[in-house]
């Protein structure tokens, strides 16, 4: 592991919290910098059996990462990790919502963390017959949760993930690849087109850097 730049494959996921930067590569390496990216050190997860990290999120001193079949959750700044394994569906995406770990899997199950991430409880299900494509975005913003898929559909929950409503349907004309949020807006990355932005909790969406 190089100390001056992260190595180990292409960058797949990036995040930051408490002045720390995280990068995940497509080889499954999770590395962290505490000095604005000048030096990078590995974060050890003992994940040799689950090499691909699909997504991650952080909140205060907590970090959550997901592989295809498992979730890892740290409450102590990555020193120790709790582990949760599912055997029926891939985990697609994770986020922190109101400080609580939240995940969605390939079967549309929405789960919340309990016992510091040692256990996860299913709280709802997004109908995969209505939304058949793999979910590839999950984000929390302004007390709402948003989930998107590659098929160009985006759903929202206003009650912590217990119920979901469709807020954007492109009729497969758009392909969403990622969701993220700032204090003021929710953003959906659209393949080949740019970024869609909503500043009113998903009611309306506009391109903020559309490609010509």
JSON list of C-alpha atoms in Angstrom, two decimals:
[
{"chain": "A", "resi": 1, "resn": "UNK", "atom": "CA", "xyz": [0.00, 0.00, 0.00]},
{"chain": "A", "resi": 2, "resn": "UNK", "atom": "CA", "xyz": [1.55, 3.30, -1.07]},
{"chain": "A", "resi": 3, "resn": "UNK", "atom": "CA", "xyz": [1.53, 5.98, 1.59]},
{"chain": "A", "resi": 4, "resn": "UNK", "atom": "CA", "xyz": [1.27, 8.89, -0.83]},
{"chain": "A", "resi": 5, "resn": "UNK", "atom": "CA", "xyz": [-1.50, 7.58, -3.02]},
{"chain": "A", "resi": 6, "resn": "UNK", "atom": "CA", "xyz": [-4.02, 4.76, -2.71]},
{"chain": "A", "resi": 7, "resn": "UNK", "atom": "CA", "xyz": [-3.30, 1.66, -4.77]},
{"chain": "A", "resi": 8, "resn": "UNK", "atom": "CA", "xyz": [-5.09, -1.57, -5.46]},
{"chain": "A", "resi": 9, "resn": "UNK", "atom": "CA", "xyz": [-7.38, -1.02, -8.43]},
{"chain": "A", "resi": 10, "resn": "UNK", "atom": "CA", "xyz": [-9.76, 1.65, -9.70]},
{"chain": "A", "resi": 11, "resn": "UNK", "atom": "CA", "xyz": [-11.57, 3.88, -7.23]},
{"chain": "A", "resi": 12, "resn": "UNK", "atom": "CA", "xyz": [-15.15, 2.66, -6.77]},
{"chain": "A", "resi": 13, "resn": "UNK", "atom": "CA", "xyz": [-16.43, 4.51, -3.69]},
{"chain": "A", "resi": 14, "resn": "UNK", "atom": "CA", "xyz": [-15.23, 7.58, -1.77]},
{"chain": "A", "resi": 15, "resn": "UNK", "atom": "CA", "xyz": [-16.46, 9.20, 1.44]},
{"chain": "A", "resi": 16, "resn": "UNK", "atom": "CA", "xyz": [-15.28, 11.45, 4.25]},
{"chain": "A", "resi": 17, "resn": "UNK", "atom": "CA", "xyz": [-16.09, 12.27, 7.87]},
{"chain": "A", "resi": 18, "resn": "UNK", "atom": "CA", "xyz": [-14.40, 14.01, 10.81]},
{"chain": "A", "resi": 19, "resn": "UNK", "atom": "CA", "xyz": [-11.59, 15.24, 8.53]},
{"chain": "A", "resi": 20, "resn": "UNK", "atom": "CA", "xyz": [-10.89, 11.67, 7.35]},
{"chain": "A", "resi": 21, "resn": "UNK", "atom": "CA", "xyz": [-11.10, 10.54, 3.73]},
{"chain": "A", "resi": 22, "resn": "UNK", "atom": "CA", "xyz": [-11.98, 7.00, 2.64]},
{"chain": "A", "resi": 23, "resn": "UNK", "atom": "CA", "xyz": [-11.45, 5.34, -0.72]},
{"chain": "A", "resi": 24, "resn": "UNK", "atom": "CA", "xyz": [-12.59, 1.88, -1.82]},
{"chain": "A", "resi": 25, "resn": "UNK", "atom": "CA", "xyz": [-11.01, 0.22, -4.86]},
{"chain": "A", "resi": 26, "resn": "UNK", "atom": "CA", "xyz": [-12.43, -2.47, -7.12]},
{"chain": "A", "resi": 27, "resn": "UNK", "atom": "CA", "xyz": [-9.99, -4.94, -5.53]},
{"chain": "A", "resi": 28, "resn": "UNK", "atom": "CA", "xyz": [-11.76, -4.48, -2.20]},
{"chain": "A", "resi": 29, "resn": "UNK", "atom": "CA", "xyz": [-9.10, -2.33, -0.55]},
{"chain": "A", "resi": 30, "resn": "UNK", "atom": "CA", "xyz": [-10.37, 0.25, 1.95]},
{"chain": "A", "resi": 31, "resn": "UNK", "atom": "CA", "xyz": [-7.84, 2.98, 2.66]},
{"chain": "A", "resi": 32, "resn": "UNK", "atom": "CA", "xyz": [-8.02, 6.13, 4.77]},
{"chain": "A", "resi": 33, "resn": "UNK", "atom": "CA", "xyz": [-6.25, 9.48, 4.88]},
{"chain": "A", "resi": 34, "resn": "UNK", "atom": "CA", "xyz": [-6.25, 11.80, 7.90]},
{"chain": "A", "resi": 35, "resn": "UNK", "atom": "CA", "xyz": [-4.21, 14.59, 6.31]},
{"chain": "A", "resi": 36, "resn": "UNK", "atom": "CA", "xyz": [-6.10, 15.72, 3.20]},
{"chain": "A", "resi": 37, "resn": "UNK", "atom": "CA", "xyz": [-4.89, 12.85, 1.04]},
{"chain": "A", "resi": 38, "resn": "UNK", "atom": "CA", "xyz": [-1.13, 13.24, 1.51]},
{"chain": "A", "resi": 39, "resn": "UNK", "atom": "CA", "xyz": [-0.71, 9.86, 3.23]},
{"chain": "A", "resi": 40, "resn": "UNK", "atom": "CA", "xyz": [-2.98, 6.81, 2.85]},
{"chain": "A", "resi": 41, "resn": "UNK", "atom": "CA", "xyz": [-3.14, 3.82, 5.18]},
{"chain": "A", "resi": 42, "resn": "UNK", "atom": "CA", "xyz": [-5.18, 0.61, 4.89]},
{"chain": "A", "resi": 43, "resn": "UNK", "atom": "CA", "xyz": [-8.21, -0.07, 7.08]},
{"chain": "A", "resi": 44, "resn": "UNK", "atom": "CA", "xyz": [-8.22, -3.77, 7.91]},
{"chain": "A", "resi": 45, "resn": "UNK", "atom": "CA", "xyz": [-11.56, -5.56, 7.64]},
{"chain": "A", "resi": 46, "resn": "UNK", "atom": "CA", "xyz": [-10.54, -9.23, 7.26]},
{"chain": "A", "resi": 47, "resn": "UNK", "atom": "CA", "xyz": [-12.61, -9.37, 4.09]},
{"chain": "A", "resi": 48, "resn": "UNK", "atom": "CA", "xyz": [-10.59, -11.82, 2.01]},
{"chain": "A", "resi": 49, "resn": "UNK", "atom": "CA", "xyz": [-13.71, -13.92, 1.37]},
{"chain": "A", "resi": 50, "resn": "UNK", "atom": "CA", "xyz": [-15.73, -10.86, 0.29]},
{"chain": "A", "resi": 51, "resn": "UNK", "atom": "CA", "xyz": [-13.37, -8.80, -1.83]},
{"chain": "A", "resi": 52, "resn": "UNK", "atom": "CA", "xyz": [-15.79, -6.36, -3.45]},
{"chain": "A", "resi": 53, "resn": "UNK", "atom": "CA", "xyz": [-17.05, -3.41, -1.42]},
{"chain": "A", "resi": 54, "resn": "UNK", "atom": "CA", "xyz": [-20.08, -1.95, -3.19]},
{"chain": "A", "resi": 55, "resn": "UNK", "atom": "CA", "xyz": [-20.87, 1.10, -1.07]},
{"chain": "A", "resi": 56, "resn": "UNK", "atom": "CA", "xyz": [-20.11, 2.79, 2.23]},
{"chain": "A", "resi": 57, "resn": "UNK", "atom": "CA", "xyz": [-21.25, 5.67, 4.41]},
{"chain": "A", "resi": 58, "resn": "UNK", "atom": "CA", "xyz": [-20.07, 7.34, 7.60]},
{"chain": "A", "resi": 59, "resn": "UNK", "atom": "CA", "xyz": [-21.55, 9.35, 10.46]},
{"chain": "A", "resi": 60, "resn": "UNK", "atom": "CA", "xyz": [-19.63, 10.81, 13.39]},
{"chain": "A", "resi": 61, "resn": "UNK", "atom": "CA", "xyz": [-17.29, 7.94, 14.39]},
{"chain": "A", "resi": 62, "resn": "UNK", "atom": "CA", "xyz": [-19.35, 5.22, 12.68]},
{"chain": "A", "resi": 63, "resn": "UNK", "atom": "CA", "xyz": [-18.62, 3.63, 9.31]},
{"chain": "A", "resi": 64, "resn": "UNK", "atom": "CA", "xyz": [-20.64, 1.04, 7.39]},
{"chain": "A", "resi": 65, "resn": "UNK", "atom": "CA", "xyz": [-19.52, -0.87, 4.29]},
{"chain": "A", "resi": 66, "resn": "UNK", "atom": "CA", "xyz": [-21.34, -3.52, 2.28]},
{"chain": "A", "resi": 67, "resn": "UNK", "atom": "CA", "xyz": [-20.14, -6.40, 0.14]},
{"chain": "A", "resi": 68, "resn": "UNK", "atom": "CA", "xyz": [-22.34, -8.57, -2.01]},
{"chain": "A", "resi": 69, "resn": "UNK", "atom": "CA", "xyz": [-23.54, -10.73, 0.85]},
{"chain": "A", "resi": 70, "resn": "UNK", "atom": "CA", "xyz": [-22.48, -8.98, 4.04]},
{"chain": "A", "resi": 71, "resn": "UNK", "atom": "CA", "xyz": [-22.42, -5.73, 6.00]},
{"chain": "A", "resi": 72, "resn": "UNK", "atom": "CA", "xyz": [-19.59, -4.46, 8.21]},
{"chain": "A", "resi": 73, "resn": "UNK", "atom": "CA", "xyz": [-20.30, -1.81, 10.83]},
{"chain": "A", "resi": 74, "resn": "UNK", "atom": "CA", "xyz": [-17.81, 0.07, 13.02]},
{"chain": "A", "resi": 75, "resn": "UNK", "atom": "CA", "xyz": [-18.77, 2.37, 15.88]},
{"chain": "A", "resi": 76, "resn": "UNK", "atom": "CA", "xyz": [-15.21, 3.12, 17.04]},
{"chain": "A", "resi": 77, "resn": "UNK", "atom": "CA", "xyz": [-13.51, 4.84, 14.13]},
{"chain": "A", "resi": 78, "resn": "UNK", "atom": "CA", "xyz": [-12.69, 1.60, 12.25]},
{"chain": "A", "resi": 79, "resn": "UNK", "atom": "CA", "xyz": [-10.83, -0.10, 15.11]},
{"chain": "A", "resi": 80, "resn": "UNK", "atom": "CA", "xyz": [-13.33, -2.98, 15.42]},
{"chain": "A", "resi": 81, "resn": "UNK", "atom": "CA", "xyz": [-16.07, -4.20, 13.10]},
{"chain": "A", "resi": 82, "resn": "UNK", "atom": "CA", "xyz": [-19.38, -5.97, 13.64]},
{"chain": "A", "resi": 83, "resn": "UNK", "atom": "CA", "xyz": [-20.39, -8.35, 10.86]},
{"chain": "A", "resi": 84, "resn": "UNK", "atom": "CA", "xyz": [-23.78, -9.27, 9.46]},
{"chain": "A", "resi": 85, "resn": "UNK", "atom": "CA", "xyz": [-24.33, -11.89, 6.76]},
{"chain": "A", "resi": 86, "resn": "UNK", "atom": "CA", "xyz": [-27.36, -12.37, 4.52]},
{"chain": "A", "resi": 87, "resn": "UNK", "atom": "CA", "xyz": [-27.68, -15.40, 2.27]},
{"chain": "A", "resi": 88, "resn": "UNK", "atom": "CA", "xyz": [-30.71, -14.75, 0.10]},
{"chain": "A", "resi": 89, "resn": "UNK", "atom": "CA", "xyz": [-30.09, -11.38, -1.61]},
{"chain": "A", "resi": 90, "resn": "UNK", "atom": "CA", "xyz": [-27.17, -9.14, -2.45]},
{"chain": "A", "resi": 91, "resn": "UNK", "atom": "CA", "xyz": [-26.87, -5.90, -0.51]},
{"chain": "A", "resi": 92, "resn": "UNK", "atom": "CA", "xyz": [-27.04, -3.02, -2.98]},
{"chain": "A", "resi": 93, "resn": "UNK", "atom": "CA", "xyz": [-26.44, 0.17, -0.98]},
{"chain": "A", "resi": 94, "resn": "UNK", "atom": "CA", "xyz": [-26.07, 1.57, 2.53]},
{"chain": "A", "resi": 95, "resn": "UNK", "atom": "CA", "xyz": [-26.45, 4.95, 4.22]},
{"chain": "A", "resi": 96, "resn": "UNK", "atom": "CA", "xyz": [-26.85, 6.56, 7.61]},
{"chain": "A", "resi": 97, "resn": "UNK", "atom": "CA", "xyz": [-30.31, 8.01, 8.21]},
{"chain": "A", "resi": 98, "resn": "UNK", "atom": "CA", "xyz": [-30.72, 10.12, 11.35]},
{"chain": "A", "resi": 99, "resn": "UNK", "atom": "CA", "xyz": [-27.58, 8.45, 12.66]},
{"chain": "A", "resi": 100, "resn": "UNK", "atom": "CA", "xyz": [-28.91, 4.91, 12.11]},
{"chain": "A", "resi": 101, "resn": "UNK", "atom": "CA", "xyz": [-27.42, 2.50, 9.56]},
{"chain": "A", "resi": 102, "resn": "UNK", "atom": "CA", "xyz": [-29.85, 1.71, 6.74]},
{"chain": "A", "resi": 103, "resn": "UNK", "atom": "CA", "xyz": [-29.47, -0.73, 3.84]},
{"chain": "A", "resi": 104, "resn": "UNK", "atom": "CA", "xyz": [-31.40, -1.93, 0.78]},
{"chain": "A", "resi": 105, "resn": "UNK", "atom": "CA", "xyz": [-30.81, -5.29, -0.88]},
{"chain": "A", "resi": 106, "resn": "UNK", "atom": "CA", "xyz": [-31.42, -6.78, -4.30]},
{"chain": "A", "resi": 107, "resn": "UNK", "atom": "CA", "xyz": [-34.81, -8.17, -3.23]},
{"chain": "A", "resi": 108, "resn": "UNK", "atom": "CA", "xyz": [-36.03, -4.71, -2.23]},
{"chain": "A", "resi": 109, "resn": "UNK", "atom": "CA", "xyz": [-35.75, -5.35, 1.50]},
{"chain": "A", "resi": 110, "resn": "UNK", "atom": "CA", "xyz": [-35.01, -2.24, 3.56]},
{"chain": "A", "resi": 111, "resn": "UNK", "atom": "CA", "xyz": [-33.12, -2.91, 6.80]},
{"chain": "A", "resi": 112, "resn": "UNK", "atom": "CA", "xyz": [-32.05, -0.85, 9.82]},
{"chain": "A", "resi": 113, "resn": "UNK", "atom": "CA", "xyz": [-29.12, -1.52, 12.11]},
{"chain": "A", "resi": 114, "resn": "UNK", "atom": "CA", "xyz": [-29.60, -2.59, 15.73]},
{"chain": "A", "resi": 115, "resn": "UNK", "atom": "CA", "xyz": [-27.08, -3.58, 18.40]},
{"chain": "A", "resi": 116, "resn": "UNK", "atom": "CA", "xyz": [-24.36, -1.37, 16.89]},
{"chain": "A", "resi": 117, "resn": "UNK", "atom": "CA", "xyz": [-24.65, -3.11, 13.53]},
{"chain": "A", "resi": 118, "resn": "UNK", "atom": "CA", "xyz": [-24.42, -6.64, 14.88]},
{"chain": "A", "resi": 119, "resn": "UNK", "atom": "CA", "xyz": [-28.04, -7.22, 13.89]},
{"chain": "A", "resi": 120, "resn": "UNK", "atom": "CA", "xyz": [-30.21, -5.78, 11.15]},
{"chain": "A", "resi": 121, "resn": "UNK", "atom": "CA", "xyz": [-34.01, -5.69, 11.11]},
{"chain": "A", "resi": 122, "resn": "UNK", "atom": "CA", "xyz": [-36.15, -5.59, 7.96]},
{"chain": "A", "resi": 123, "resn": "UNK", "atom": "CA", "xyz": [-38.61, -2.69, 8.18]},
{"chain": "A", "resi": 124, "resn": "UNK", "atom": "CA", "xyz": [-40.15, -2.66, 4.69]},
{"chain": "A", "resi": 125, "resn": "UNK", "atom": "CA", "xyz": [-39.92, -3.94, 1.14]},
{"chain": "A", "resi": 126, "resn": "UNK", "atom": "CA", "xyz": [-39.76, -2.03, -2.14]},
{"chain": "A", "resi": 127, "resn": "UNK", "atom": "CA", "xyz": [-41.75, -3.98, -4.73]},
{"chain": "A", "resi": 128, "resn": "UNK", "atom": "CA", "xyz": [-39.13, -5.46, -7.08]},
{"chain": "A", "resi": 129, "resn": "UNK", "atom": "CA", "xyz": [-41.85, -6.39, -9.57]},
{"chain": "A", "resi": 130, "resn": "UNK", "atom": "CA", "xyz": [-42.57, -2.68, -9.95]},
{"chain": "A", "resi": 131, "resn": "UNK", "atom": "CA", "xyz": [-38.88, -1.74, -9.76]},
{"chain": "A", "resi": 132, "resn": "UNK", "atom": "CA", "xyz": [-37.12, -4.74, -11.32]},
{"chain": "A", "resi": 133, "resn": "UNK", "atom": "CA", "xyz": [-33.61, -3.36, -11.76]},
{"chain": "A", "resi": 134, "resn": "UNK", "atom": "CA", "xyz": [-30.87, -3.53, -9.15]},
{"chain": "A", "resi": 135, "resn": "UNK", "atom": "CA", "xyz": [-30.89, -0.61, -6.72]},
{"chain": "A", "resi": 136, "resn": "UNK", "atom": "CA", "xyz": [-27.67, 1.37, -7.00]},
{"chain": "A", "resi": 137, "resn": "UNK", "atom": "CA", "xyz": [-28.33, 4.46, -4.90]},
{"chain": "A", "resi": 138, "resn": "UNK", "atom": "CA", "xyz": [-29.52, 5.06, -1.33]},
{"chain": "A", "resi": 139, "resn": "UNK", "atom": "CA", "xyz": [-29.20, 8.43, 0.37]},
{"chain": "A", "resi": 140, "resn": "UNK", "atom": "CA", "xyz": [-30.65, 10.36, 3.30]},
{"chain": "A", "resi": 141, "resn": "UNK", "atom": "CA", "xyz": [-31.62, 14.02, 2.95]},
{"chain": "A", "resi": 142, "resn": "UNK", "atom": "CA", "xyz": [-33.81, 16.39, 4.95]},
{"chain": "A", "resi": 143, "resn": "UNK", "atom": "CA", "xyz": [-35.46, 13.57, 6.99]},
{"chain": "A", "resi": 144, "resn": "UNK", "atom": "CA", "xyz": [-36.24, 11.65, 3.77]},
{"chain": "A", "resi": 145, "resn": "UNK", "atom": "CA", "xyz": [-34.71, 8.52, 2.25]},
{"chain": "A", "resi": 146, "resn": "UNK", "atom": "CA", "xyz": [-34.21, 8.14, -1.52]},
{"chain": "A", "resi": 147, "resn": "UNK", "atom": "CA", "xyz": [-33.50, 4.98, -3.53]},
{"chain": "A", "resi": 148, "resn": "UNK", "atom": "CA", "xyz": [-32.80, 4.76, -7.26]},
{"chain": "A", "resi": 149, "resn": "UNK", "atom": "CA", "xyz": [-32.09, 2.05, -9.82]},
{"chain": "A", "resi": 150, "resn": "UNK", "atom": "CA", "xyz": [-30.38, 1.83, -13.19]},
{"chain": "A", "resi": 151, "resn": "UNK", "atom": "CA", "xyz": [-33.78, 1.66, -14.88]},
{"chain": "A", "resi": 152, "resn": "UNK", "atom": "CA", "xyz": [-34.35, 5.38, -14.26]},
{"chain": "A", "resi": 153, "resn": "UNK", "atom": "CA", "xyz": [-36.73, 5.10, -11.32]},
{"chain": "A", "resi": 154, "resn": "UNK", "atom": "CA", "xyz": [-36.43, 6.88, -7.98]},
{"chain": "A", "resi": 155, "resn": "UNK", "atom": "CA", "xyz": [-38.52, 6.32, -4.86]},
{"chain": "A", "resi": 156, "resn": "UNK", "atom": "CA", "xyz": [-38.74, 8.26, -1.59]},
{"chain": "A", "resi": 157, "resn": "UNK", "atom": "CA", "xyz": [-39.68, 7.51, 2.00]},
{"chain": "A", "resi": 158, "resn": "UNK", "atom": "CA", "xyz": [-40.87, 10.26, 4.33]},
{"chain": "A", "resi": 159, "resn": "UNK", "atom": "CA", "xyz": [-41.21, 7.99, 7.39]},
{"chain": "A", "resi": 160, "resn": "UNK", "atom": "CA", "xyz": [-37.73, 6.52, 7.90]},
{"chain": "A", "resi": 161, "resn": "UNK", "atom": "CA", "xyz": [-38.04, 3.78, 5.28]},
{"chain": "A", "resi": 162, "resn": "UNK", "atom": "CA", "xyz": [-41.32, 2.18, 6.34]},
{"chain": "A", "resi": 163, "resn": "UNK", "atom": "CA", "xyz": [-43.24, 3.28, 3.22]},
{"chain": "A", "resi": 164, "resn": "UNK", "atom": "CA", "xyz": [-42.13, 4.31, -0.25]},
{"chain": "A", "resi": 165, "resn": "UNK", "atom": "CA", "xyz": [-43.58, 6.44, -3.07]},
{"chain": "A", "resi": 166, "resn": "UNK", "atom": "CA", "xyz": [-42.41, 6.91, -6.66]},
{"chain": "A", "resi": 167, "resn": "UNK", "atom": "CA", "xyz": [-41.11, 10.45, -7.22]},
{"chain": "A", "resi": 168, "resn": "UNK", "atom": "CA", "xyz": [-39.34, 10.10, -10.58]},
{"chain": "A", "resi": 169, "resn": "UNK", "atom": "CA", "xyz": [-39.90, 7.66, -13.46]},
{"chain": "A", "resi": 170, "resn": "UNK", "atom": "CA", "xyz": [-37.98, 8.21, -16.68]},
{"chain": "A", "resi": 171, "resn": "UNK", "atom": "CA", "xyz": [-39.68, 5.29, -18.48]},
{"chain": "A", "resi": 172, "resn": "UNK", "atom": "CA", "xyz": [-36.20, 3.80, -18.96]},
{"chain": "A", "resi": 173, "resn": "UNK", "atom": "CA", "xyz": [-34.97, 6.86, -20.89]},
{"chain": "A", "resi": 174, "resn": "UNK", "atom": "CA", "xyz": [-32.47, 7.66, -18.10]},
{"chain": "A", "resi": 175, "resn": "UNK", "atom": "CA", "xyz": [-30.01, 5.43, -16.29]},
{"chain": "A", "resi": 176, "resn": "UNK", "atom": "CA", "xyz": [-29.23, 6.42, -12.71]},
{"chain": "A", "resi": 177, "resn": "UNK", "atom": "CA", "xyz": [-25.82, 5.36, -11.44]},
{"chain": "A", "resi": 178, "resn": "UNK", "atom": "CA", "xyz": [-25.51, 7.06, -8.04]},
{"chain": "A", "resi": 179, "resn": "UNK", "atom": "CA", "xyz": [-27.31, 9.21, -5.46]},
{"chain": "A", "resi": 180, "resn": "UNK", "atom": "CA", "xyz": [-25.68, 11.69, -3.11]},
{"chain": "A", "resi": 181, "resn": "UNK", "atom": "CA", "xyz": [-26.78, 14.69, -1.09]},
{"chain": "A", "resi": 182, "resn": "UNK", "atom": "CA", "xyz": [-25.57, 17.95, 0.38]},
{"chain": "A", "resi": 183, "resn": "UNK", "atom": "CA", "xyz": [-27.19, 20.10, 3.05]},
{"chain": "A", "resi": 184, "resn": "UNK", "atom": "CA", "xyz": [-29.30, 21.81, 0.39]},
{"chain": "A", "resi": 185, "resn": "UNK", "atom": "CA", "xyz": [-30.07, 19.25, -2.31]},
{"chain": "A", "resi": 186, "resn": "UNK", "atom": "CA", "xyz": [-30.29, 15.66, -3.53]},
{"chain": "A", "resi": 187, "resn": "UNK", "atom": "CA", "xyz": [-28.35, 14.69, -6.66]},
{"chain": "A", "resi": 188, "resn": "UNK", "atom": "CA", "xyz": [-28.85, 11.79, -9.07]},
{"chain": "A", "resi": 189, "resn": "UNK", "atom": "CA", "xyz": [-26.02, 10.92, -11.44]},
{"chain": "A", "resi": 190, "resn": "UNK", "atom": "CA", "xyz": [-27.39, 10.11, -14.90]},
{"chain": "A", "resi": 191, "resn": "UNK", "atom": "CA", "xyz": [-25.28, 7.99, -17.24]},
{"chain": "A", "resi": 192, "resn": "UNK", "atom": "CA", "xyz": [-24.07, 10.01, -20.22]},
{"chain": "A", "resi": 193, "resn": "UNK", "atom": "CA", "xyz": [-26.11, 13.10, -19.31]},
{"chain": "A", "resi": 194, "resn": "UNK", "atom": "CA", "xyz": [-24.90, 14.70, -16.07]},
{"chain": "A", "resi": 195, "resn": "UNK", "atom": "CA", "xyz": [-26.41, 15.46, -12.68]},
{"chain": "A", "resi": 196, "resn": "UNK", "atom": "CA", "xyz": [-30.05, 15.89, -11.77]},
{"chain": "A", "resi": 197, "resn": "UNK", "atom": "CA", "xyz": [-30.63, 18.06, -8.70]},
{"chain": "A", "resi": 198, "resn": "UNK", "atom": "CA", "xyz": [-33.65, 18.48, -6.44]},
{"chain": "A", "resi": 199, "resn": "UNK", "atom": "CA", "xyz": [-33.85, 21.24, -3.84]},
{"chain": "A", "resi": 200, "resn": "UNK", "atom": "CA", "xyz": [-37.44, 20.50, -2.78]},
{"chain": "A", "resi": 201, "resn": "UNK", "atom": "CA", "xyz": [-37.16, 16.96, -1.37]},
{"chain": "A", "resi": 202, "resn": "UNK", "atom": "CA", "xyz": [-37.59, 15.22, -4.71]},
{"chain": "A", "resi": 203, "resn": "UNK", "atom": "CA", "xyz": [-40.67, 17.06, -5.96]},
{"chain": "A", "resi": 204, "resn": "UNK", "atom": "CA", "xyz": [-38.89, 18.59, -8.96]},
{"chain": "A", "resi": 205, "resn": "UNK", "atom": "CA", "xyz": [-35.58, 17.82, -10.69]},
{"chain": "A", "resi": 206, "resn": "UNK", "atom": "CA", "xyz": [-33.34, 19.89, -12.97]},
{"chain": "A", "resi": 207, "resn": "UNK", "atom": "CA", "xyz": [-29.99, 19.26, -14.62]},
{"chain": "A", "resi": 208, "resn": "UNK", "atom": "CA", "xyz": [-27.21, 21.25, -13.01]},
{"chain": "A", "resi": 209, "resn": "UNK", "atom": "CA", "xyz": [-24.36, 20.24, -15.35]},
{"chain": "A", "resi": 210, "resn": "UNK", "atom": "CA", "xyz": [-26.02, 18.67, -18.37]},
{"chain": "A", "resi": 211, "resn": "UNK", "atom": "CA", "xyz": [-23.70, 17.44, -21.12]},
{"chain": "A", "resi": 212, "resn": "UNK", "atom": "CA", "xyz": [-24.14, 18.96, -24.55]}
]
